[in-house]
Tab-separated table of C-alpha atoms and ligand atoms in Angstrom:
chain	number	residue	atom	x	y	z
A	290	MET	CA	100.566	-44.883	26.702
A	291	LYS	CA	102.288	-46.331	29.739
A	292	VAL	CA	101.489	-44.575	33.004
A	293	LEU	CA	103.350	-45.085	36.227
A	294	SER	CA	103.041	-43.490	39.625
A	295	ALA	CA	103.972	-44.326	43.162
A	296	MET	CA	102.946	-43.349	46.638
A	297	GLN	CA	104.701	-42.932	49.935
A	298	PRO	CA	103.311	-45.153	52.693
A	299	SER	CA	103.016	-42.206	55.005
A	300	GLY	CA	100.134	-41.976	57.359
A	301	THR	CA	96.421	-41.661	57.272
A	302	LEU	CA	95.014	-40.760	53.881
A	303	HIS	CA	92.772	-37.717	53.747
A	304	LEU	CA	90.314	-35.983	51.464
A	305	GLY	CA	93.114	-33.905	49.888
A	306	ASN	CA	94.986	-37.051	48.899
A	307	PHE	CA	91.790	-38.523	47.481
A	308	PHE	CA	90.889	-35.671	45.150
A	309	GLY	CA	94.440	-34.490	44.548
A	310	SER	CA	96.057	-37.771	43.734
A	311	MET	CA	94.099	-40.998	44.191
A	312	LEU	CA	91.113	-40.137	42.028
A	313	PRO	CA	93.100	-38.840	39.017
A	314	ASN	CA	95.587	-41.715	39.246
A	315	ARG	CA	92.846	-44.275	39.525
A	316	GLY	CA	91.390	-42.918	36.289
A	317	TYR	CA	94.492	-44.050	34.404
A	318	GLN	CA	93.580	-47.653	35.122
A	319	ASP	CA	90.949	-47.308	32.419
A	320	SER	CA	92.539	-44.797	30.072
A	321	ALA	CA	96.164	-45.982	29.850
A	322	ASP	CA	97.406	-48.977	27.859
A	323	GLN	CA	99.256	-50.008	30.961
A	324	ALA	CA	99.158	-48.564	34.474
A	325	LEU	CA	101.657	-49.337	37.212
A	326	PHE	CA	101.257	-48.167	40.806
A	327	PHE	CA	103.518	-49.041	43.674
A	328	ILE	CA	104.147	-48.240	47.291
A	329	VAL	CA	107.622	-46.820	47.771
A	330	ASP	CA	108.675	-48.580	50.944
A	331	LEU	CA	112.375	-48.137	50.077
A	332	HIS	CA	111.906	-44.393	49.758
A	333	ALA	CA	110.042	-44.423	53.078
A	334	MET	CA	113.227	-45.676	54.733
A	335	THR	CA	114.774	-42.253	54.209
A	336	THR	CA	112.554	-41.064	57.052
A	337	VAL	CA	111.330	-44.182	58.921
A	338	HIS	CA	113.835	-46.186	60.956
A	339	ASP	CA	111.514	-48.360	62.975
A	340	ALA	CA	110.727	-51.820	61.586
A	341	ASP	CA	107.262	-52.072	63.133
A	342	VAL	CA	106.284	-48.633	61.916
A	343	LEU	CA	107.448	-49.351	58.370
A	344	ARG	CA	105.813	-52.794	58.290
A	345	LYS	CA	102.495	-51.353	59.377
A	346	ALA	CA	102.729	-48.293	57.124
A	347	ARG	CA	103.367	-50.265	53.938
A	348	HIS	CA	100.613	-52.728	54.711
A	349	ASP	CA	98.139	-49.975	55.629
A	350	ALA	CA	98.958	-48.089	52.434
A	351	ALA	CA	98.316	-51.209	50.350
A	352	ARG	CA	94.995	-51.767	52.049
A	353	ASP	CA	93.969	-48.122	51.655
A	354	TYR	CA	94.743	-48.037	47.947
A	355	LEU	CA	92.974	-51.325	47.247
A	356	ALA	CA	89.922	-50.140	49.183
A	357	ALA	CA	90.002	-46.870	47.221
A	358	GLY	CA	89.545	-48.704	43.939
A	359	PHE	CA	93.090	-49.372	42.761
A	360	ASP	CA	92.339	-52.586	40.991
A	361	PRO	CA	94.843	-55.405	40.437
A	362	GLU	CA	92.776	-56.558	37.438
A	363	LYS	CA	93.428	-53.246	35.709
A	364	ALA	CA	96.801	-52.093	37.030
A	365	VAL	CA	100.042	-53.616	38.250
A	366	ILE	CA	100.130	-52.882	41.988
A	367	PHE	CA	103.104	-53.817	44.153
A	368	PHE	CA	105.652	-52.908	46.799
A	369	GLN	CA	108.801	-51.266	45.430
A	370	SER	CA	111.035	-53.440	47.621
A	371	ALA	CA	109.504	-56.635	46.185
A	372	VAL	CA	111.146	-55.822	42.856
A	373	PRO	CA	114.895	-55.804	43.640
A	374	GLU	CA	115.679	-54.385	40.195
A	375	HIS	CA	114.695	-50.904	41.451
A	376	ALA	CA	117.632	-50.822	43.876
A	377	GLU	CA	119.927	-52.508	41.369
A	378	LEU	CA	119.198	-49.979	38.649
A	379	GLN	CA	119.543	-47.144	41.140
A	380	TRP	CA	123.212	-48.022	41.628
A	381	ILE	CA	123.950	-48.089	37.924
A	382	LEU	CA	122.161	-44.760	37.385
A	383	SER	CA	123.986	-43.213	40.343
A	384	THR	CA	127.290	-43.744	38.578
A	385	LEU	CA	126.249	-41.230	35.930
A	386	THR	CA	124.231	-38.846	38.030
A	387	PRO	CA	126.113	-35.590	38.603
A	388	MET	CA	126.345	-34.497	42.244
A	389	GLY	CA	125.294	-31.034	41.094
A	390	LEU	CA	121.973	-32.383	39.816
A	391	LEU	CA	121.151	-33.884	43.203
A	392	GLU	CA	122.342	-30.776	45.032
A	393	ARG	CA	119.684	-28.813	43.172
A	394	SER	CA	116.847	-30.987	44.499
A	395	VAL	CA	114.347	-28.672	46.159
A	396	SER	CA	112.736	-31.562	47.969
A	397	TYR	CA	116.067	-32.623	49.526
A	398	LYS	CA	116.757	-29.092	50.746
A	399	ASP	CA	113.231	-28.817	52.151
A	400	LYS	CA	113.485	-32.070	54.018
A	401	VAL	CA	116.845	-31.219	55.561
A	402	GLN	CA	115.498	-27.833	56.555
A	403	LYS	CA	112.578	-29.565	58.265
A	404	GLY	CA	115.071	-31.499	60.382
A	405	ILE	CA	115.186	-34.850	58.564
A	406	ASP	CA	118.697	-36.343	58.887
A	407	SER	CA	120.572	-35.902	55.642
A	408	SER	CA	121.623	-39.491	54.944
A	409	ALA	CA	123.199	-40.588	51.670
A	410	GLY	CA	119.866	-42.330	50.987
A	411	LEU	CA	117.930	-39.088	51.330
A	412	PHE	CA	120.360	-37.408	48.943
A	413	MET	CA	119.987	-40.297	46.475
A	414	TYR	CA	116.179	-40.224	46.691
A	415	PRO	CA	115.831	-38.817	43.147
A	416	VAL	CA	118.079	-41.535	41.695
A	417	LEU	CA	115.935	-44.288	43.183
A	418	MET	CA	112.908	-42.486	41.829
A	419	ALA	CA	114.564	-42.315	38.403
A	420	ALA	CA	115.141	-46.075	38.598
A	421	ASP	CA	111.463	-46.563	39.552
A	422	ILE	CA	110.409	-44.778	36.404
A	423	LEU	CA	113.030	-45.838	33.848
A	424	LEU	CA	112.838	-49.520	34.695
A	425	TYR	CA	109.362	-49.629	33.153
A	426	ASP	CA	109.895	-47.203	30.259
A	427	ALA	CA	106.983	-45.133	31.522
A	428	ASP	CA	105.842	-42.353	29.174
A	429	LYS	CA	103.718	-40.462	31.602
A	430	VAL	CA	104.275	-39.946	35.322
A	431	PRO	CA	101.368	-38.216	37.077
A	432	VAL	CA	102.634	-36.413	40.167
A	433	GLY	CA	101.872	-33.476	42.437
A	434	LYS	CA	103.683	-30.193	41.753
A	435	ASP	CA	106.350	-30.882	44.366
A	436	GLN	CA	107.498	-34.003	42.473
A	437	LYS	CA	107.854	-32.469	39.024
A	438	GLN	CA	111.545	-31.733	39.495
A	439	HIS	CA	112.189	-35.369	40.391
A	440	VAL	CA	110.596	-36.596	37.165
A	441	GLU	CA	112.654	-34.069	35.209
A	442	MET	CA	115.758	-35.423	36.919
A	443	ALA	CA	114.741	-38.931	35.852
A	444	ARG	CA	114.524	-37.639	32.302
A	445	ASP	CA	117.987	-36.028	32.558
A	446	ILE	CA	119.472	-39.223	33.943
A	447	ALA	CA	117.835	-41.285	31.156
A	448	GLN	CA	119.340	-38.926	28.587
A	449	LYS	CA	122.792	-39.238	30.137
A	450	PHE	CA	122.499	-43.013	30.087
A	451	ASN	CA	121.277	-43.104	26.487
A	452	ASN	CA	124.129	-40.811	25.429
A	453	ALA	CA	126.722	-42.927	27.171
A	454	TYR	CA	125.461	-46.406	26.299
A	455	GLY	CA	122.995	-46.068	23.407
A	456	GLU	CA	119.186	-45.761	23.381
A	457	THR	CA	118.013	-47.780	26.356
A	458	PHE	CA	115.395	-45.800	28.240
A	459	ALA	CA	112.222	-44.021	27.176
A	460	LEU	CA	112.170	-40.380	28.301
A	461	PRO	CA	109.384	-39.882	30.844
A	462	GLU	CA	107.086	-36.845	30.912
A	463	PRO	CA	105.790	-35.498	34.203
A	464	GLU	CA	102.022	-34.946	34.222
A	465	VAL	CA	101.471	-32.297	36.841
A	466	ARG	CA	97.969	-32.128	38.169
A	467	GLU	CA	97.630	-28.363	37.871
A	468	GLU	CA	93.929	-28.599	37.112
A	469	VAL	CA	93.164	-30.351	40.379
A	470	ALA	CA	91.920	-27.824	42.889
A	471	VAL	CA	93.703	-27.663	46.209
A	472	VAL	CA	91.400	-29.212	48.791
A	473	PRO	CA	91.078	-26.910	51.801
A	474	GLY	CA	91.554	-28.319	55.280
A	475	THR	CA	89.255	-27.739	58.230
A	476	ASP	CA	91.127	-24.496	59.053
A	477	GLY	CA	90.899	-23.163	55.491
A	478	GLN	CA	94.601	-23.695	54.632
A	479	LYS	CA	95.590	-26.458	52.183
A	480	MET	CA	94.596	-29.797	53.706
A	481	SER	CA	97.800	-31.521	54.787
A	482	LYS	CA	98.808	-33.957	57.458
A	483	SER	CA	101.550	-31.555	58.501
A	484	TYR	CA	98.949	-28.914	59.407
A	485	GLY	CA	96.689	-31.234	61.432
A	486	ASN	CA	93.653	-30.021	59.453
A	487	THR	CA	92.681	-33.201	57.614
A	488	ILE	CA	89.479	-35.181	57.244
A	489	PRO	CA	90.503	-38.851	57.099
A	490	LEU	CA	89.117	-41.273	54.533
A	491	PHE	CA	89.310	-44.377	56.699
A	492	GLY	CA	89.318	-45.092	60.402
A	493	ASP	CA	86.551	-44.536	62.869
A	494	GLU	CA	83.512	-42.457	62.126
A	495	LYS	CA	83.983	-40.383	65.269
A	496	SER	CA	87.265	-38.865	64.114
A	497	ILE	CA	85.700	-37.922	60.774
A	498	GLN	CA	82.782	-36.337	62.592
A	499	LYS	CA	85.126	-34.513	64.964
A	500	ALA	CA	87.204	-33.159	62.088
A	501	ILE	CA	84.133	-31.951	60.196
A	502	MET	CA	82.510	-30.384	63.252
A	503	SER	CA	85.745	-28.497	63.983
A	504	THR	CA	85.743	-26.788	60.560
A	505	LEU	CA	86.463	-23.092	60.808
A	506	THR	CA	83.552	-20.681	60.256
A	507	ASP	CA	83.171	-16.930	60.479
A	508	SER	CA	81.072	-15.257	63.142
A	509	LYS	CA	77.795	-14.983	61.198
A	510	GLU	CA	74.675	-15.600	63.271
A	511	LYS	CA	72.530	-18.688	62.861
A	512	ASP	CA	70.065	-17.317	60.279
A	513	ASP	CA	72.332	-14.768	58.559
A	514	PRO	CA	72.937	-15.291	54.851
A	515	LYS	CA	76.248	-17.120	54.334
A	516	ASP	CA	78.661	-16.781	51.443
A	517	PRO	CA	79.302	-20.257	49.966
A	518	ASP	CA	82.346	-18.971	48.054
A	519	THR	CA	84.239	-18.116	51.216
A	520	CYS	CA	82.845	-20.865	53.433
A	521	VAL	CA	85.249	-23.771	54.017
A	522	ILE	CA	82.408	-26.193	54.834
A	523	TYR	CA	80.810	-25.490	51.478
A	524	GLN	CA	84.117	-25.626	49.598
A	525	ILE	CA	84.681	-29.122	50.971
A	526	HIS	CA	81.065	-30.208	50.573
A	527	LYS	CA	80.836	-29.247	46.911
A	528	LEU	CA	83.637	-31.670	46.029
A	529	LEU	CA	81.235	-34.462	46.925
A	530	LEU	CA	78.267	-33.173	44.924
A	531	ASP	CA	77.308	-32.906	41.289
A	532	GLU	CA	76.840	-29.445	39.834
A	533	SER	CA	73.116	-29.096	40.393
A	534	ALA	CA	73.241	-30.376	43.983
A	535	ALA	CA	76.171	-28.034	44.678
A	536	SER	CA	74.291	-25.051	43.309
A	537	ALA	CA	71.138	-25.935	45.300
A	538	LEU	CA	73.257	-26.167	48.442
A	539	ALA	CA	74.884	-22.794	47.676
A	540	ASP	CA	71.382	-21.269	47.587
A	541	GLU	CA	70.620	-22.726	50.993
A	542	TYR	CA	73.778	-21.059	52.353
A	543	ARG	CA	72.656	-17.753	50.885
A	544	ASN	CA	69.275	-18.276	52.534
A	545	GLY	CA	70.871	-18.626	55.953
A	546	LEU	CA	71.627	-22.325	56.480
A	547	PRO	CA	73.114	-22.391	60.021
A	548	TYR	CA	76.756	-23.554	60.167
A	549	GLY	CA	75.902	-26.343	62.627
A	550	ASP	CA	73.402	-27.810	60.159
A	551	ALA	CA	75.817	-27.286	57.262
A	552	LYS	CA	78.430	-29.370	59.079
A	553	LYS	CA	75.932	-32.132	59.859
A	554	ARG	CA	74.929	-32.223	56.206
A	555	LEU	CA	78.566	-32.414	55.136
A	556	PHE	CA	79.150	-35.295	57.532
A	557	GLU	CA	76.156	-37.209	56.125
A	558	THR	CA	77.255	-36.642	52.536
A	559	TYR	CA	80.810	-37.633	53.428
A	560	MET	CA	79.780	-40.924	54.988
A	561	ASP	CA	77.532	-41.605	52.051
A	562	TYR	CA	80.177	-40.737	49.433
A	563	PHE	CA	82.873	-42.854	51.031
A	564	GLY	CA	80.548	-45.531	52.455
A	565	GLU	CA	81.334	-48.244	49.913
A	566	MET	CA	85.046	-47.559	50.058
A	567	ARG	CA	85.047	-47.652	53.840
A	568	LYS	CA	83.090	-50.917	53.882
A	569	LYS	CA	85.568	-52.455	51.506
A	570	HIS	CA	88.417	-51.235	53.689
A	571	GLU	CA	86.925	-53.028	56.680
A	572	ALA	CA	86.331	-56.216	54.720
A	573	LEU	CA	89.775	-56.537	53.125
A	574	LYS	CA	91.642	-59.409	54.725
A	575	ASP	CA	95.369	-59.029	55.444
A	576	ASP	CA	96.197	-62.234	53.594
A	577	PHE	CA	94.308	-61.085	50.538
A	578	VAL	CA	96.124	-57.734	50.515
A	579	ALA	CA	99.484	-59.520	50.815
A	580	GLU	CA	98.590	-61.912	48.004
A	581	VAL	CA	97.479	-59.131	45.649
A	582	LEU	CA	100.729	-57.257	46.182
A	583	TYR	CA	102.765	-60.426	45.788
A	584	ASN	CA	101.120	-61.164	42.455
A	585	GLY	CA	101.644	-57.551	41.424
A	586	ALA	CA	105.380	-57.884	42.047
A	587	ILE	CA	105.496	-60.968	39.837
A	588	LYS	CA	103.884	-59.000	37.012
A	589	ALA	CA	106.197	-56.027	37.585
A	590	ARG	CA	109.225	-58.290	37.421
A	591	GLU	CA	108.077	-59.643	34.057
A	592	ILE	CA	108.962	-56.156	32.815
A	593	ALA	CA	111.797	-55.275	35.202
A	594	VAL	CA	113.947	-58.395	34.836
A	595	PRO	CA	114.380	-58.272	31.030
A	596	LYS	CA	114.866	-54.510	31.218
A	597	MET	CA	117.646	-54.959	33.750
A	598	GLU	CA	119.217	-57.544	31.505
A	599	ALA	CA	119.231	-55.032	28.631
A	600	VAL	CA	120.779	-52.434	30.942
A	601	LYS	CA	123.476	-54.847	32.039
A	602	ARG	CA	124.273	-55.672	28.449
A	603	ALA	CA	124.450	-51.991	27.587
A	604	VAL	CA	126.906	-51.188	30.383
A	605	GLY	CA	129.070	-54.292	30.006
A	606	LEU	CA	127.935	-56.329	32.981
A	607	LEU	CA	126.743	-59.090	30.669
B	797	LIG	P1	100.331	-34.178	52.902
B	797	LIG	O1	100.378	-32.720	52.498
B	797	LIG	O2	99.154	-34.486	53.744
B	797	LIG	O3	101.634	-34.656	53.496
B	797	LIG	P2	101.190	-35.680	50.640
B	797	LIG	O4	102.275	-34.710	50.346
B	797	LIG	O5	101.533	-37.017	51.193
B	797	LIG	O6	100.106	-34.969	51.574
B	797	LIG	O7	100.307	-35.826	49.332
B	797	LIG	C1	100.243	-36.943	48.508
B	797	LIG	C2	99.505	-36.533	47.243
B	797	LIG	O8	98.212	-35.980	47.555
B	797	LIG	C3	100.243	-35.458	46.471
B	797	LIG	O9	100.228	-35.839	45.113
B	797	LIG	C4	99.468	-34.196	46.655
B	797	LIG	O10	99.485	-33.429	45.488
B	797	LIG	C5	98.056	-34.696	46.962
B	797	LIG	N1	97.462	-33.785	47.966
B	797	LIG	C6	97.747	-33.729	49.273
B	797	LIG	N2	97.021	-32.778	49.894
B	797	LIG	C7	96.254	-32.196	48.950
B	797	LIG	C8	95.268	-31.137	48.951
B	797	LIG	N3	94.939	-30.493	50.067
B	797	LIG	N4	94.680	-30.819	47.789
B	797	LIG	C9	94.994	-31.469	46.638
B	797	LIG	N5	95.898	-32.462	46.578
B	797	LIG	C10	96.525	-32.836	47.702
B	798	LIG	N1	108.604	-39.184	45.523
B	798	LIG	C1	107.195	-39.449	45.313
B	798	LIG	C2	106.369	-38.760	46.412
B	798	LIG	O1	106.900	-38.395	47.440
B	798	LIG	C3	106.909	-40.929	45.345
B	798	LIG	C4	107.606	-41.663	44.249
B	798	LIG	C5	108.666	-42.507	44.345
B	798	LIG	C6	107.224	-41.646	42.872
B	798	LIG	N2	108.981	-43.048	43.144
B	798	LIG	C7	108.136	-42.546	42.203
B	798	LIG	C8	106.226	-40.980	42.162
B	798	LIG	C9	108.029	-42.749	40.849
B	798	LIG	C10	106.135	-41.201	40.787
B	798	LIG	C11	107.033	-42.083	40.121
B	798	LIG	O2	105.176	-38.591	46.251
């Protein structure tokens, strides 16, 4: 089984990203025959038009993922733009992608509604994503719910290509992480950078502490029994505990653990849980990060270059 996924270099990673995407994806490094992960800096250009911002964002994303255990010994890890075949294949695929297919993209409509300028690049986003996937003949593409339609589009485009030019691409399957619980943010809604309710994974300890201490609670008095099932602090805390520790903590809530203490305990557990990862993040040298990603691109191109050659043969460019 060949697994491929990719991540946007967009901002500070948070606990929701960790449990919702990083942890399950990281697991494929051990379970898949081959795992490919890349940072989609070309896709990021549909919303970022500042060179310094993009440069920093892609580098920061690489550092974050390496610190979080994405391992170049086990997976191929690279920047999308370092493999020019992605953009090259995108063009070829675009020539058989119906406009109607792209017009149905929910993500495109959402983004335009949110005020993002509707460039041709933004409209073509799903075609570049199809190229990302088809170039490597990925079987399985783990994504969040919002990206399922894009993987289905990649499958449609692969089918169109295969019909027109003969069997060339494997048909990818989206693997939607339905079973992953939505991580609540500090205000009880889904944790998301667009709601300003996140607990960051990296960065200074003070901002983690501030985020945790600001977690919403109800108006129960200090010693009143608390309901762990409706308490956001507990819902976050239990993600970091094994079953027996989580159930012992739930009992403490029922026995009146004050919210202030509950937050302090969460902060301690948080720093403990992510301690190693955060240390690694600090220790990673820029040159090392750049070298790892450079070597990853070389490995990716060992697959992408011959695949592109086969595509060119199929369409009559060779
Ligand atoms: P944000 O909502 O902060 O912008 P992204 O959309 O960049 O997050 O999310 C990247 C990945 O992390 C997605 O696959 C998404 O499913 C996962 N993710 C983000 N927030 C959460 C959350 N609160 N709970 C579970 N998964 C999440
Ligand atoms: N569009 C995806 C997101 O916003 C990122 C992405 C780009 C991707 N290319 C991909 C995901 C290929 C999986 C496979 O999260």
